[in-house]
CSV table of C-alpha atoms and ligand atoms in Angstrom, one decimal:
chain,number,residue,atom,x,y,z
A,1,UNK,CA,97.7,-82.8,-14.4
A,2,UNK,CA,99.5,-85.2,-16.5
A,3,UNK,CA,98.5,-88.8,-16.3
A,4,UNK,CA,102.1,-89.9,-15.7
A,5,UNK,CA,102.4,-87.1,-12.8
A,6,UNK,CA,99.1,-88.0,-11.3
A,7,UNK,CA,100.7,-91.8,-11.2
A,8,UNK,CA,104.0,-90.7,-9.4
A,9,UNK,CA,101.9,-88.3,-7.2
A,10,UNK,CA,99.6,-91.3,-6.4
A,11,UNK,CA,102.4,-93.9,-5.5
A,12,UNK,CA,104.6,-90.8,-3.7
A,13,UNK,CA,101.0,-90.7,-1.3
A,14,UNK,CA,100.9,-94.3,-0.7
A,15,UNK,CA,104.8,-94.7,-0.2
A,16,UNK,CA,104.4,-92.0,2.6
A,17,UNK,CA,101.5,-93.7,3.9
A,18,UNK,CA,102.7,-97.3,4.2
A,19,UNK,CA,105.8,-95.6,6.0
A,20,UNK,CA,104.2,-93.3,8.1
A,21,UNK,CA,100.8,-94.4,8.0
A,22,UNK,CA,99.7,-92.5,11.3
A,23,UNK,CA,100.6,-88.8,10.4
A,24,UNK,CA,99.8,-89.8,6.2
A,25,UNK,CA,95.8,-91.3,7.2
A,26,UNK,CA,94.9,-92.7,4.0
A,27,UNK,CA,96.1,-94.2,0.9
A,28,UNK,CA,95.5,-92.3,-1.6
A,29,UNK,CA,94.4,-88.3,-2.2
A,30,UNK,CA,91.6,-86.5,-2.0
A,31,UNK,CA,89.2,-86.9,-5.1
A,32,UNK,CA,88.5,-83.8,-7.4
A,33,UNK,CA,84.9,-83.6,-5.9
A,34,UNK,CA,86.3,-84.2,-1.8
A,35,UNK,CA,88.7,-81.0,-3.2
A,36,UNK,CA,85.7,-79.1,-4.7
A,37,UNK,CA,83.7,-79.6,-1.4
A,38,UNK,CA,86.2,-77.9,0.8
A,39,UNK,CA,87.1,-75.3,-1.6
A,40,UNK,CA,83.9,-73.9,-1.4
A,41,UNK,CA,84.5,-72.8,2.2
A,42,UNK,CA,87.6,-70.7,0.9
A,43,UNK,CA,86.3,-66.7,1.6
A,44,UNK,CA,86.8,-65.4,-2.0
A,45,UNK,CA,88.5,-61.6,-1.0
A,46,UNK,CA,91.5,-60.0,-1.8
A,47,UNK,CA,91.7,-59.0,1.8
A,48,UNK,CA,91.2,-62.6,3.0
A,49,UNK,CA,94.4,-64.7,4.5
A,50,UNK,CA,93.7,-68.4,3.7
A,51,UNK,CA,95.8,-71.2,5.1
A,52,UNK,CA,96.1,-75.1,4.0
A,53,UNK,CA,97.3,-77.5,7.2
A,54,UNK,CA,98.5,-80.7,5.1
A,55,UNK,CA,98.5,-80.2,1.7
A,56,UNK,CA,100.0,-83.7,0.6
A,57,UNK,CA,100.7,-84.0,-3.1
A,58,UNK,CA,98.1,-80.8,-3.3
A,59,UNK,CA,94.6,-82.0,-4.0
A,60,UNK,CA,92.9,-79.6,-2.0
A,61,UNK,CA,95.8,-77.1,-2.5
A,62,UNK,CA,94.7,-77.2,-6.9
A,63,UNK,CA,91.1,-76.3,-6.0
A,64,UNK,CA,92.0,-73.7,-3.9
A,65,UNK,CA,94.3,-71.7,-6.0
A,66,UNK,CA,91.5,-72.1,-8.5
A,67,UNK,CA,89.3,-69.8,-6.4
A,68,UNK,CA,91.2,-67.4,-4.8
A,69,UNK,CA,90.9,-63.7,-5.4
A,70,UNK,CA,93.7,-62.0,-7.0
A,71,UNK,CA,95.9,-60.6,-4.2
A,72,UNK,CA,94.6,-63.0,-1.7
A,73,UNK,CA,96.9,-64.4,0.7
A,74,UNK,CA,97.1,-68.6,0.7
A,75,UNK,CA,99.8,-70.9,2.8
A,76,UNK,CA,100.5,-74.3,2.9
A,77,UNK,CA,101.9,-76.2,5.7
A,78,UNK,CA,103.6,-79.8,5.2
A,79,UNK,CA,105.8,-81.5,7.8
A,80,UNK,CA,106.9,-83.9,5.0
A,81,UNK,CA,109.9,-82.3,2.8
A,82,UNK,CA,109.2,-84.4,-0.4
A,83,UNK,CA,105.7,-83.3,-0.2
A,84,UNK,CA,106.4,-79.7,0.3
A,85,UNK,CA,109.1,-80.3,-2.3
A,86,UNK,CA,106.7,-81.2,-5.1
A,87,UNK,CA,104.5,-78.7,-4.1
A,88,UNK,CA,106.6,-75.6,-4.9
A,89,UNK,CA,108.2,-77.5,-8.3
A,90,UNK,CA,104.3,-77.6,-9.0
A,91,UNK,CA,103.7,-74.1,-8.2
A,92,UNK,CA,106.5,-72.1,-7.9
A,93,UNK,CA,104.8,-69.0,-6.5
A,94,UNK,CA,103.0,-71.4,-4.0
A,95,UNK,CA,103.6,-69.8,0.2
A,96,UNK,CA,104.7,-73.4,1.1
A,97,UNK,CA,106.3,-73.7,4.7
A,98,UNK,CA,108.0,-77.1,5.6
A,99,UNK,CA,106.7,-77.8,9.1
A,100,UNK,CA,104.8,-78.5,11.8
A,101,UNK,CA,100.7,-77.0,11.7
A,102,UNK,CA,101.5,-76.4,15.2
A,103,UNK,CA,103.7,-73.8,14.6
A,104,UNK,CA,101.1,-72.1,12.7
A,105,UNK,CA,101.3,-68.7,14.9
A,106,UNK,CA,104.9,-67.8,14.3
A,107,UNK,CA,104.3,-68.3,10.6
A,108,UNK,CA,101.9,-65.9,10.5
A,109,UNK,CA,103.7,-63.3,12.6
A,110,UNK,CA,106.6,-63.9,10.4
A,111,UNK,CA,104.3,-62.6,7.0
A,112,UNK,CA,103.2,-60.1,9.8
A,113,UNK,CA,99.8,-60.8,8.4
A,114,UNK,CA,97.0,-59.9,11.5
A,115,UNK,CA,95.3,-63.6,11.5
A,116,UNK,CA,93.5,-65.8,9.4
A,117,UNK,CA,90.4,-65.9,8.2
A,118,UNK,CA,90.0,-69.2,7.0
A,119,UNK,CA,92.0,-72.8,7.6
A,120,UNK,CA,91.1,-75.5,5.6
A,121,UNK,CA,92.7,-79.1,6.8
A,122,UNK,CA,93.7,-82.5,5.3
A,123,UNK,CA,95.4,-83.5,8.5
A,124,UNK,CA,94.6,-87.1,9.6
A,125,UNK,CA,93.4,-85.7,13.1
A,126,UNK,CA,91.7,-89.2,13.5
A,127,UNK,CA,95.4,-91.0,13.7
A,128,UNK,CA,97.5,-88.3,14.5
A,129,UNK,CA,98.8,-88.7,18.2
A,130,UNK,CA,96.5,-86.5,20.9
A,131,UNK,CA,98.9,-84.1,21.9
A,132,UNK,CA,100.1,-83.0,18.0
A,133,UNK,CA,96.3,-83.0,17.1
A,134,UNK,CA,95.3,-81.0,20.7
A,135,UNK,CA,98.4,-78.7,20.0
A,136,UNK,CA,97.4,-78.0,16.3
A,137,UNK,CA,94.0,-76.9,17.4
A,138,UNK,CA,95.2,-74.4,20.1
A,139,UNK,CA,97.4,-73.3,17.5
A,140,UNK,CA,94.3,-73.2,15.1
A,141,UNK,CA,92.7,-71.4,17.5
A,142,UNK,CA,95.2,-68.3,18.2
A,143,UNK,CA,95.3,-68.1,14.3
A,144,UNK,CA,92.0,-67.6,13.5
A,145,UNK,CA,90.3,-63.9,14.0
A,146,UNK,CA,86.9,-63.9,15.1
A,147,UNK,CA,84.5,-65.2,12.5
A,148,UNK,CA,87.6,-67.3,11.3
A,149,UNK,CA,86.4,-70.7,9.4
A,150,UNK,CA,87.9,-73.8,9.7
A,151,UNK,CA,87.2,-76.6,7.3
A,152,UNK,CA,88.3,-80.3,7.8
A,153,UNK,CA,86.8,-83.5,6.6
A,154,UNK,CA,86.1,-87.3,8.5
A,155,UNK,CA,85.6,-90.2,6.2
A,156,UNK,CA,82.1,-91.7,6.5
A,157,UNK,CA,83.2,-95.2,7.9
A,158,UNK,CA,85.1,-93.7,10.8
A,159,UNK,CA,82.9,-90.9,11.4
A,160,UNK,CA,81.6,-92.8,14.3
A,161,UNK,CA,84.9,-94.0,15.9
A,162,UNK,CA,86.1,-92.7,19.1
A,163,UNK,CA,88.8,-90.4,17.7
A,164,UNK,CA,86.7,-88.7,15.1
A,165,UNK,CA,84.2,-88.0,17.8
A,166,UNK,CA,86.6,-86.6,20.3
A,167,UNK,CA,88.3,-84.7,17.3
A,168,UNK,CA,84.5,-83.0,17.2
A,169,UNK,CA,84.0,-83.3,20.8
A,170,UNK,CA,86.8,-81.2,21.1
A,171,UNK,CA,86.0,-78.5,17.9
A,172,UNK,CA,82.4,-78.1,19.7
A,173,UNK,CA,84.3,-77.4,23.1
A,174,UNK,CA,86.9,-74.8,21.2
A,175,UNK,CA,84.9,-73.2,18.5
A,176,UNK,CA,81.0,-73.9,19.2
A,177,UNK,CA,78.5,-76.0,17.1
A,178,UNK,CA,79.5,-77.0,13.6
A,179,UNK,CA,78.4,-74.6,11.4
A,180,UNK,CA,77.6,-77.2,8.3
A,181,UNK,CA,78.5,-80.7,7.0
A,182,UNK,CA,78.3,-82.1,3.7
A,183,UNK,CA,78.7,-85.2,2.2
A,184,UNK,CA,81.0,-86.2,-1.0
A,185,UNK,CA,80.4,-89.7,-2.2
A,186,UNK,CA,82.3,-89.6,-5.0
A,187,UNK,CA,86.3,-89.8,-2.9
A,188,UNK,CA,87.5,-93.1,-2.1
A,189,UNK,CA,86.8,-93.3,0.7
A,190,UNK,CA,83.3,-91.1,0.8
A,191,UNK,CA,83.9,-88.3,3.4
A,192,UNK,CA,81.7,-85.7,5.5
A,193,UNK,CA,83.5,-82.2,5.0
A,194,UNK,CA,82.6,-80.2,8.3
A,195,UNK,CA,83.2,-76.2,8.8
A,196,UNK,CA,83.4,-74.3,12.2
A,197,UNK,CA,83.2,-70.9,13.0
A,198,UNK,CA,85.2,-69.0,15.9
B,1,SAM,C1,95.7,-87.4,4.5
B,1,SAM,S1,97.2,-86.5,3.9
B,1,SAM,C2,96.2,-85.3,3.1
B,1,SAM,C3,96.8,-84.8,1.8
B,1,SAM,C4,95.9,-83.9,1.0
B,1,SAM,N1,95.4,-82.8,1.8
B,1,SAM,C5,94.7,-84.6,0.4
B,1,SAM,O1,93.6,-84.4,0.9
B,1,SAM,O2,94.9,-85.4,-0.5
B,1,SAM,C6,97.8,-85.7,5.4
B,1,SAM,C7,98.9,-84.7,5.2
B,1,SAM,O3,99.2,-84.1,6.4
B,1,SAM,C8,100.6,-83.9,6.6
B,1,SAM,N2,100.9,-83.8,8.0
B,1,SAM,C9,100.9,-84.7,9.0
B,1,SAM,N3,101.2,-84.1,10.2
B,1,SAM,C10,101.4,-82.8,10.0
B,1,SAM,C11,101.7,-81.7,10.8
B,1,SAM,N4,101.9,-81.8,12.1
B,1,SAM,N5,101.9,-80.5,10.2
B,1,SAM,C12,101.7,-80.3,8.9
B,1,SAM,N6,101.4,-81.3,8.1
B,1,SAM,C13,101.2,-82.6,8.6
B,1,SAM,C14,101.2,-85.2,5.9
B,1,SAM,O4,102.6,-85.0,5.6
B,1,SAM,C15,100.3,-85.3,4.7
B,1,SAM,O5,100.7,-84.6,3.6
């Protein structure tokens, strides 16, 4: 990345943020090493279906494309047009749909692809209102086939904070235990990436 797109990319982030700070939830995107972290949960087969809920200005969305299997299937959701904008001028072969994570289901029957094998999330589910975040995970849920992974991460600071607990309250109640978490101090701020099976 150039260092004059990395500086429109950055200020693009924090625009959205400052105007829309609840469905944004930080200031800034994911570091190279928060990306790396979550990456590593991407299944690496050509037979895999791999989907990104909230790609942003693509942080996590680089790092994947970096791993996947030739022939492997990868979307990207963003509700934000500019973002999802940028995203396909970035990679014009890029499977980006403009919308809600929600409606995660009907995207999938529309690429008549059977289900997914792994989600990996950037979604602010600590700020987003309950009923989007509670609606995303049913939909998150009906997605994934069984033995489906799903990888988010909570920043350190506010792991303890009611809404990140409930957000795992919740995971636990849907999906079972967490299956591992990690921690990446080198993001601003440091983060716990967490994976859960179905
Ligand atoms: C914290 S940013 C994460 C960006 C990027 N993944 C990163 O880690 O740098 C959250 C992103 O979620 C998107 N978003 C918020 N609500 C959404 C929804 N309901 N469906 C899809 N994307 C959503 C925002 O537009 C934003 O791009």
């Amino acid at each position: 990345m150039t260092s004059r797109r990395a500086i429109g990319e950055h200020l693009m982030f924090l625009g959205k943020f400052l105007r829309n700070p609840r469905h944004v939830g930080s200031v800034t995107p994911s570091s190279r090493a928060l990306a790396r972290e979550m990456a590593r949960a991407v299944p690496v087969s050509p037979a895999a279906v791999v989907v990104e809920l909230g790609p942003g200005t693509g942080a996590l969305t680089r790092q994947v494309i970096e791993v996947l299997a030739p022939g492997e299937r990868f979307l990207a959701i963003d509700i934000d047009p500019e973002f999802c904008a940028n995203l396909r001028a970035r990679w014009p072969a890029l499977d980006c749909e403009c919308g809600s994570a929600a409606d995660l289901p009907s995207m999938i029957a529309a690429r008549k692809w059977p289900g997914v094998d792994h989600v990996l999330s950037g979604l602010p589910f600590a700020s987003l209102p309950a009923a989007i975040s509670r609606a995303i995970l049913a939909a998150v849920g009906r997605s994934l086939v069984k033995g489906g992974t799903f990888t988010t991460f909570q920043y350190v600071h506010a792991y303890a904070t009611p809404p990140a607990v409930k957000f795992r309250r919740e995971m636990a109640a849907d999906f079972g235990p967490m299956i591992s978490r990690s921690l990446v101090v080198r993001n601003f701020p440091p983060a716990y990436v967490l994976t859960w099976r179905k």
